[in-house]
Coordinates of C-alpha atoms and ligand atoms in Angstrom, one line a residue:
X587 CA -44.9 3.6 0.6
X588 CA -42.7 0.6 1.5
X589 CA -38.9 0.7 1.3
X590 CA -36.6 -1.4 -0.9
X591 CA -34.9 -3.1 2.1
X592 CA -37.9 -3.3 4.5
X593 CA -37.4 -6.3 6.8
X594 CA -33.6 -6.4 6.5
X595 CA -31.9 -6.1 9.9
X596 CA -28.4 -4.9 10.2
X597 CA -26.1 -5.4 13.2
X598 CA -23.9 -2.4 12.7
X599 CA -20.5 -2.6 14.3
X600 CA -19.2 0.3 12.2
X601 CA -17.4 3.4 13.3
X602 CA -15.7 6.6 11.9
X603 CA -16.6 7.0 8.2
X604 CA -16.3 4.1 5.8
X605 CA -18.6 1.6 7.6
X606 CA -21.1 4.2 8.7
X607 CA -21.5 5.5 5.1
X608 CA -22.5 1.9 4.1
X609 CA -25.0 1.3 6.9
X610 CA -26.5 4.8 6.5
X611 CA -27.2 4.0 2.9
X612 CA -28.8 0.7 3.8
X613 CA -30.9 2.5 6.5
X614 CA -32.0 5.0 3.8
X615 CA -33.2 2.1 1.7
X616 CA -35.3 0.9 4.6
X617 CA -33.1 -1.6 6.6
X618 CA -33.4 -1.6 10.4
X619 CA -29.8 -0.6 11.4
X620 CA -28.9 -1.3 15.0
X621 CA -25.6 0.4 15.7
X622 CA -23.6 -1.1 18.6
X623 CA -21.4 1.3 20.6
X624 CA -19.5 1.3 23.8
X625 CA -21.3 2.8 26.8
X626 CA -20.1 6.2 27.8
X627 CA -18.0 6.9 24.7
X628 CA -19.6 5.4 21.6
X629 CA -18.3 6.0 18.1
X630 CA -15.2 8.1 18.4
X631 CA -16.6 10.6 15.9
X632 CA -19.3 11.6 18.3
X633 CA -16.7 13.7 20.1
X634 CA -14.4 14.6 17.2
X635 CA -14.4 18.0 15.4
X636 CA -17.2 19.2 17.8
X637 CA -18.6 22.7 17.0
X638 CA -20.9 22.7 20.0
X639 CA -19.7 21.5 23.4
X640 CA -21.0 18.1 24.6
X641 CA -23.2 17.7 21.5
X642 CA -22.7 14.9 18.9
X643 CA -20.5 16.3 16.2
X644 CA -21.6 16.9 12.6
X645 CA -19.1 14.3 11.7
X646 CA -21.2 11.7 13.6
X647 CA -24.6 13.1 12.9
X648 CA -24.0 13.3 9.1
X649 CA -23.0 9.6 8.9
X650 CA -25.5 8.0 11.1
X651 CA -29.0 9.0 10.1
X652 CA -31.9 6.6 10.3
X653 CA -30.1 4.2 12.7
X654 CA -30.8 3.0 16.2
X655 CA -28.0 3.1 18.8
X656 CA -27.5 0.5 21.5
X657 CA -24.6 0.4 24.0
X658 CA -23.2 -3.0 24.7
X659 CA -19.8 -4.0 26.1
X660 CA -18.8 -6.6 23.5
X661 CA -16.1 -8.0 25.7
X662 CA -18.3 -8.7 28.7
X663 CA -19.8 -12.3 28.6
X664 CA -23.3 -10.9 29.3
X665 CA -22.8 -8.3 26.6
X666 CA -21.8 -11.1 24.2
X667 CA -25.0 -12.9 25.0
X668 CA -26.9 -9.8 23.9
X669 CA -24.9 -9.6 20.7
X670 CA -25.3 -13.3 20.0
X671 CA -29.1 -12.9 20.3
X672 CA -28.8 -10.1 17.8
X673 CA -26.6 -12.2 15.4
X674 CA -29.4 -14.8 15.4
X675 CA -32.0 -12.3 14.5
X676 CA -30.1 -10.1 12.0
X677 CA -29.4 -10.6 8.3
X678 CA -26.1 -8.7 8.0
X679 CA -23.3 -7.8 10.4
X680 CA -21.3 -4.9 9.1
X681 CA -18.0 -3.9 10.7
X682 CA -14.9 -1.9 10.0
X683 CA -12.7 -2.6 13.0
X684 CA -9.0 -3.0 12.7
X685 CA -8.1 -6.4 11.3
X686 CA -8.7 -9.2 13.9
X687 CA -10.8 -7.1 16.3
X688 CA -14.0 -8.9 15.5
X689 CA -12.3 -12.3 16.0
X690 CA -10.9 -11.1 19.3
X691 CA -14.4 -10.2 20.4
X692 CA -15.3 -13.8 19.8
X693 CA -17.3 -13.3 16.7
X694 CA -15.3 -15.4 14.2
X695 CA -16.8 -16.3 10.9
X696 CA -17.2 -19.9 12.2
X697 CA -19.0 -18.8 15.4
X698 CA -21.3 -16.5 13.5
X699 CA -22.2 -19.3 11.1
X700 CA -23.0 -21.6 14.0
X701 CA -25.3 -18.9 15.4
X702 CA -26.9 -18.0 12.1
X703 CA -25.9 -19.7 8.8
X704 CA -27.9 -17.0 6.9
X705 CA -25.8 -14.2 8.3
X706 CA -23.9 -12.0 5.9
X707 CA -20.7 -10.6 7.4
X708 CA -19.5 -7.5 5.7
X709 CA -16.2 -5.8 6.4
X710 CA -14.2 -2.8 5.4
X711 CA -10.5 -3.2 5.8
X712 CA -7.6 -1.0 4.7
X713 CA -6.0 -3.7 2.6
X714 CA -7.0 -7.1 1.2
X715 CA -5.0 -10.2 1.9
X716 CA -1.3 -9.5 1.3
X717 CA 1.6 -7.7 2.9
X718 CA -0.4 -4.9 4.5
X719 CA -3.5 -6.9 5.6
X720 CA -2.9 -6.2 9.3
X721 CA -2.5 -2.4 8.9
X722 CA -4.9 0.1 10.3
X723 CA -5.9 2.6 7.6
X724 CA -7.6 6.0 7.4
X725 CA -8.8 7.9 4.3
X726 CA -5.7 9.5 3.1
X727 CA -3.6 6.4 3.6
X728 CA -6.1 4.6 1.2
X729 CA -5.9 7.5 -1.3
X730 CA -2.1 7.2 -1.3
X731 CA -2.0 3.4 -1.4
X732 CA -4.8 3.1 -4.0
X733 CA -3.1 5.2 -6.7
X734 CA -5.2 8.4 -6.3
X735 CA -2.5 10.6 -4.8
X736 CA 0.3 9.7 -7.3
X737 CA -2.0 10.7 -10.1
X738 CA -3.5 13.9 -8.5
X739 CA -1.9 17.3 -8.5
X740 CA 0.5 19.1 -10.8
X741 CA 3.6 17.7 -12.5
X742 CA 6.0 20.0 -10.6
X743 CA 4.4 19.4 -7.2
X744 CA 4.1 16.6 -4.6
X745 CA 1.3 13.9 -4.7
X746 CA -2.0 15.3 -3.6
X747 CA -5.0 13.8 -1.7
X748 CA -8.5 14.9 -2.8
X749 CA -11.3 16.3 -0.7
X750 CA -13.7 13.6 -2.0
X751 CA -13.6 10.8 0.6
X752 CA -13.0 8.1 -2.0
X753 CA -11.2 5.9 0.6
X754 CA -13.9 6.0 3.3
X755 CA -17.2 6.9 1.7
X756 CA -16.2 5.4 -1.6
X757 CA -15.4 2.0 0.1
X758 CA -18.6 2.2 2.1
X759 CA -20.5 2.5 -1.2
X760 CA -18.7 -0.5 -2.6
X761 CA -19.5 -2.5 0.6
X762 CA -23.2 -1.6 0.4
X763 CA -23.4 -3.0 -3.1
X764 CA -21.6 -6.2 -2.0
X765 CA -24.1 -6.6 0.8
X766 CA -27.2 -6.1 -1.4
X767 CA -25.7 -8.6 -3.9
X768 CA -25.1 -11.1 -1.1
X769 CA -28.7 -10.7 0.2
X770 CA -29.9 -11.4 -3.3
X771 CA -27.7 -14.5 -3.7
X772 CA -29.0 -15.7 -0.3
X773 CA -32.5 -15.9 -1.8
X774 CA -31.3 -18.9 -3.8
X775 CA -28.5 -20.4 -1.6
X776 CA -30.2 -19.9 1.7
X777 CA -26.7 -19.1 3.1
X778 CA -24.8 -16.1 4.2
X779 CA -21.3 -15.2 3.0
X780 CA -18.5 -12.8 3.8
X781 CA -18.2 -9.5 1.9
X782 CA -14.9 -7.7 1.9
X783 CA -14.3 -4.2 0.6
X784 CA -10.7 -3.2 1.0
X785 CA -10.1 0.6 0.9
X786 CA -7.0 0.2 -1.4
X787 CA -9.1 -1.9 -3.8
X788 CA -12.0 0.6 -3.7
X789 CA -9.7 3.6 -4.4
X790 CA -7.9 1.7 -7.2
X791 CA -11.3 0.8 -8.7
X792 CA -12.1 4.5 -8.8
X793 CA -8.7 5.1 -10.4
X794 CA -9.4 2.5 -13.1
X795 CA -8.7 5.0 -15.9
X796 CA -5.3 5.6 -14.5
X797 CA -4.4 1.9 -14.7
X798 CA -5.6 2.2 -18.3
X799 CA -3.2 5.0 -18.8
X800 CA -0.3 3.1 -17.2
X801 CA -0.6 0.5 -19.9
X802 CA -1.0 3.1 -22.7
X803 CA 2.1 4.8 -21.4
X804 CA 4.0 1.5 -21.2
X805 CA 3.2 0.8 -24.8
X806 CA 3.7 4.2 -26.4
X807 CA 5.9 6.2 -24.0
X808 CA 3.6 9.2 -24.4
X809 CA 0.1 10.4 -23.7
X810 CA -1.0 13.2 -25.9
X811 CA -4.0 14.2 -23.7
X812 CA -1.7 14.9 -20.7
X813 CA -0.3 18.4 -20.0
X814 CA 3.2 16.8 -20.2
X815 CA 2.7 16.6 -24.0
X816 CA 4.4 17.9 -26.1
X817 CA 7.0 20.0 -24.1
X818 CA 7.4 18.0 -20.9
X819 CA 8.7 14.5 -20.3
X820 CA 7.1 11.2 -19.3
X821 CA 8.6 8.8 -16.9
X822 CA 7.6 5.2 -16.5
X823 CA 4.5 5.8 -14.3
X824 CA 1.3 7.7 -15.0
X825 CA 2.1 11.3 -14.1
X826 CA 0.0 13.9 -12.3
X827 CA -2.3 15.5 -14.9
X828 CA -3.2 18.8 -13.2
X829 CA -6.7 19.6 -14.3
X830 CA -6.6 17.6 -17.6
X831 CA -9.4 15.1 -17.9
X832 CA -6.8 12.7 -19.4
X833 CA -9.7 11.2 -21.4
X834 CA -10.8 11.6 -25.0
X835 CA -12.3 15.1 -24.4
X836 CA -9.6 17.6 -23.3
X837 CA -10.6 19.9 -20.5
X838 CA -9.0 22.4 -18.1
X839 CA -10.0 24.8 -15.3
X840 CA -10.2 28.4 -16.5
X841 CA -10.4 31.7 -14.6
X842 CA -13.7 33.5 -14.7
X843 CA -14.6 37.1 -13.8
X844 CA -13.7 37.8 -10.2
X845 CA -11.0 35.2 -9.9
X846 CA -8.6 37.8 -8.4
X847 CA -10.7 37.8 -5.1
X848 CA -12.9 34.8 -5.3
X849 CA -11.0 31.5 -5.0
X850 CA -13.8 29.7 -6.8
X851 CA -14.4 32.0 -9.7
X852 CA -13.4 29.3 -12.2
X853 CA -15.1 27.0 -14.7
X854 CA -14.2 23.6 -16.0
X855 CA -14.2 23.8 -19.8
X856 CA -14.3 20.8 -22.1
X857 CA -13.3 21.2 -25.7
X858 CA -15.6 18.4 -26.9
X859 CA -14.9 17.7 -30.5
X860 CA -18.5 17.7 -31.8
X861 CA -19.0 21.2 -30.5
X862 CA -15.6 22.6 -31.6
X863 CA -17.3 24.8 -34.2
X864 CA -19.6 26.4 -31.6
X865 CA -16.7 26.9 -29.2
X866 CA -14.8 28.8 -31.8
X867 CA -17.9 30.9 -32.6
X868 CA -18.7 31.6 -28.9
X869 CA -15.2 32.8 -28.1
X870 CA -14.8 34.7 -31.3
X871 CA -12.0 32.6 -32.9
X872 CA -13.7 31.3 -36.0
X873 CA -10.4 31.4 -37.9
X874 CA -9.4 28.3 -35.9
X875 CA -12.0 26.3 -37.9
X876 CA -9.8 26.4 -41.0
X877 CA -6.4 26.5 -39.4
X878 CA -4.9 23.0 -39.6
X879 CA -3.3 23.4 -36.1
X880 CA -6.7 23.8 -34.5
X881 CA -9.3 22.3 -36.9
X882 CA -9.0 18.6 -35.9
X883 CA -8.8 17.0 -32.4
X884 CA -5.4 15.4 -33.3
X885 CA -4.1 18.7 -34.6
X886 CA -5.1 20.5 -31.4
X887 CA -3.4 18.1 -29.0
X888 CA 0.0 19.8 -29.1
X889 CA -1.6 23.2 -28.6
X890 CA -4.1 22.5 -25.8
X891 CA -2.5 24.8 -23.2
X892 CA -2.4 27.6 -25.7
X893 CA -6.0 27.0 -26.7
X894 CA -7.1 27.0 -23.1
X895 CA -5.2 30.2 -22.6
X896 CA -7.1 31.8 -25.4
X897 CA -10.5 30.5 -24.2
X898 CA -9.6 31.8 -20.7
X899 CA -9.4 35.3 -22.2
X900 CA -13.1 34.8 -23.0
X901 CA -14.1 33.1 -19.7
X902 CA -12.4 35.9 -17.7
X903 CA -14.9 38.4 -19.1
X904 CA -17.9 36.3 -17.7
X905 CA -18.9 35.1 -14.3
X906 CA -18.8 31.3 -14.0
X907 CA -22.6 31.3 -14.1
X908 CA -22.8 33.6 -17.2
X909 CA -20.2 31.4 -18.9
X910 CA -22.2 28.3 -18.0
X911 CA -25.4 29.7 -19.5
X912 CA -23.7 30.9 -22.7
X913 CA -21.9 27.6 -23.2
X914 CA -24.8 25.4 -22.4
X915 CA -26.9 27.2 -25.0
X916 CA -24.6 25.4 -27.5
X917 CA -24.3 22.1 -25.5
X918 CA -20.7 22.8 -24.8
X919 CA -19.9 20.7 -21.7
X920 CA -18.6 22.8 -18.8
X921 CA -19.1 23.1 -15.0
X922 CA -18.7 26.0 -12.6
X923 CA -16.4 25.4 -9.6
X924 CA -19.0 25.4 -6.8
X925 CA -18.0 26.1 -3.2
X926 CA -19.6 24.2 -0.3
X927 CA -21.3 27.5 0.6
X928 CA -22.9 27.6 -2.9
X929 CA -23.9 24.0 -2.7
X930 CA -25.4 24.4 0.7
X931 CA -27.6 27.2 -0.6
X932 CA -28.5 25.7 -3.9
X933 CA -32.4 25.5 -4.1
X934 CA -32.5 22.6 -6.6
X935 CA -30.4 20.3 -4.3
X936 CA -32.8 21.1 -1.5
X937 CA -35.7 20.3 -3.7
X938 CA -34.4 16.8 -4.7
X939 CA -33.4 15.9 -1.1
X940 CA -29.7 15.8 -1.9
X941 CA -29.2 18.6 0.7
X942 CA -31.5 18.2 3.6
X943 CA -32.1 20.2 6.8
X944 CA -32.4 17.9 9.8
X945 CA -33.5 18.8 13.3
X946 CA -31.5 17.3 16.2
X947 CA -32.7 17.5 19.9
X948 CA -29.4 18.7 21.1
X949 CA -27.8 20.6 18.3
X950 CA -30.9 22.0 16.6
X951 CA -31.1 22.3 12.8
X952 CA -28.2 21.4 10.6
X953 CA -27.6 20.5 6.9
X954 CA -26.7 17.1 5.7
X955 CA -26.2 15.4 2.4
X956 CA -29.3 13.1 1.8
X957 CA -29.4 9.9 -0.2
X958 CA -27.6 10.6 -3.5
X959 CA -29.3 7.4 -5.0
X960 CA -33.0 8.0 -5.8
X961 CA -35.3 5.0 -6.1
X962 CA -38.7 5.9 -7.5
X963 CA -40.5 3.4 -5.3
X964 CA -38.4 3.7 -2.2
X965 CA -38.2 7.4 -1.2
X966 CA -35.7 8.4 1.4
X967 CA -36.7 10.3 4.5
X968 CA -33.6 11.5 6.4
X969 CA -34.1 11.0 10.1
X970 CA -31.7 12.4 12.7
X971 CA -28.9 10.3 14.1
X972 CA -29.5 8.5 17.4
X973 CA -28.2 9.7 20.7
X974 CA -25.7 7.3 22.3
X975 CA -27.6 4.3 23.5
X976 CA -31.0 5.9 22.7
X977 CA -32.5 2.5 21.7
X978 CA -30.8 0.1 24.1
X979 CA -33.9 -0.6 26.1
X980 CA -36.1 -0.8 23.1
X981 CA -33.9 -3.3 21.3
X982 CA -33.3 -5.4 24.4
X983 CA -37.0 -5.6 25.0
X984 CA -37.5 -6.8 21.4
X985 CA -35.0 -9.5 22.2
X986 CA -37.1 -10.6 25.2
X987 CA -35.2 -8.9 28.0
X988 CA -37.4 -7.7 30.9
X989 CA -37.1 -4.2 32.4
X990 CA -35.5 -5.8 35.5
X991 CA -33.0 -7.7 33.4
X992 CA -32.1 -4.6 31.5
X993 CA -31.6 -2.6 34.8
X994 CA -29.4 -5.4 36.1
X995 CA -27.2 -5.2 32.9
X996 CA -27.0 -1.5 33.3
X997 CA -26.0 -1.7 37.0
X998 CA -23.2 -4.1 35.9
X999 CA -22.1 -1.7 33.2
X1000 CA -22.7 -4.2 30.4
X1001 CA -24.9 -1.8 28.5
Ligands
CAO1818 N1 -17.4 -3.2 23.3 C1 -16.1 -3.5 23.6 N2 -15.1 -3.3 22.8 C2 -15.3 -2.7 21.7 C3 -16.6 -2.3 21.3 C4 -17.7 -2.6 22.1 N3 -18.9 -2.2 21.9 N4 -16.5 -1.6 20.1 C5 -15.2 -1.6 19.8 N5 -14.5 -2.3 20.7 C6 -13.0 -2.5 20.7 C7 -12.6 -3.4 19.7 O1 -12.9 -4.8 20.0 C8 -11.1 -3.2 19.6 O2 -10.5 -3.9 20.7 P1 -9.1 -4.8 20.5 O3 -8.1 -3.9 19.8 O4 -8.8 -5.0 21.9 O5 -9.5 -6.0 19.7 C9 -11.0 -1.7 20.0 O6 -12.3 -1.3 20.4 C10 -10.6 -0.7 19.0 O7 -11.0 -1.0 17.7 P2 -10.2 -0.5 16.4 O8 -8.8 -1.1 16.5 O9 -11.0 -0.9 15.2 O10 -10.2 1.0 16.6 P3 -9.0 2.1 16.4 O11 -9.6 3.4 16.8 O12 -7.8 1.7 17.2 O13 -8.7 2.1 14.9 C11 -9.3 2.3 12.6 C12 -9.6 2.8 14.0 C13 -10.3 3.0 11.7 C14 -7.9 2.8 12.1 C15 -9.4 0.8 12.5 O14 -10.7 0.4 13.0 C16 -9.3 0.3 11.0 O15 -8.2 0.2 10.5 N6 -10.4 -0.1 10.5 C17 -10.5 -0.8 9.1 C18 -10.3 0.3 8.0 C19 -11.3 1.4 8.1 O16 -12.4 1.2 8.1 N7 -10.7 2.6 8.0 C20 -11.6 3.7 7.8 C21 -11.5 4.6 9.0 S1 -12.4 6.0 8.7 O17 -13.8 5.5 8.1

């Protein structure tokens, strides 16, 4: 069966996590992704967080599946010739260098347009135009500058970053959507365009509901769904909400059986209004149904912590999986806190291809997260990441270089 992006060629100048997340997705949808790296070193993540000496790290392998790797010195005039030939043949150039680095290589937007007016140039940067546009940015900087850290954690603690890589992988996802949209628009305009996904913007987009709350707070001075209500105080900015959903359906993380020794023996419990009757029944507090302090969603808001405390007395008598089964029988929304170990071992995720075992010639078998986006007519087959420069000769031959010319470039350390 064909793939959604069959025939699309990507010149991939990405490194570390944000850009590679984007080009890996495009590769999974069928694009031919040619990753350009520096000879000898390659993407810095190949050598970072290594668990096996001299073998590409999991950091690299898990972000670069289904790509081809070529090594080219982009600052050497002959290397530039190779890259110019690729610019002419590819549809999209993706990069996440520090601001200005692509220009310094000689690949300005103007130059790229001269070479190929249909070329889409897609970039991840830390910030969009403004005071910080020249800054280098990593994941946690974006989480802090995009509003996530100020709204994560508990009221009496410092700002917190989250384990979900919303700055890097989140922005890579945003960029991939921008690229696909630009490819679609090119069908009618015949022209390429620039696509920019700034990490601060991407994180803020994912924190959209917190900007909603900022405006609610400014208008009313209080947010009844937040744990600060009714006994705490609100300042002039959205506070950290602990484990509250902050949305229309109050929720909290509750202990389950075994919590004393298992750090993940917890469940997220949502007191969704339509199933309130069932919640009272399941936990054995049917008297709440007629008590005006508990009977209505509005009435419950000032007592949420007390209510969750009571529900926790019930969840502590069940494992998180027992609680999940019992609650789901009544459509009560809840979710076990699953560890990475549990997710790695979960058979249903293996079955859907969300967790995949991949074989690598140097490291052997390892687990990765497959394509989380499933297209019924474009199935994803996860292929191992390329070794450094594994496809240099192959790609140069496709560009018309002879074996002798390739050897000469190698002797001059251009590739
Ligand atoms: N041949 C020759 N030179 C190459 C090359 C190649 N094939 N590939 C890269 N280089 C050069 C670049 O041209 C650049 O040189 P100059 O600084 O002289 O112009 C140099 O390598 C370093 O690039 P860099 O500044 O992007 O890399 P860094 O490690 O110093 O910074 C990072 C890394 C991530 C902080 C920076 O790239 C950045 O801010 N990127 C944008 C935001 C981003 O994506 N952050 C997410 C990072 S985690 O996913």
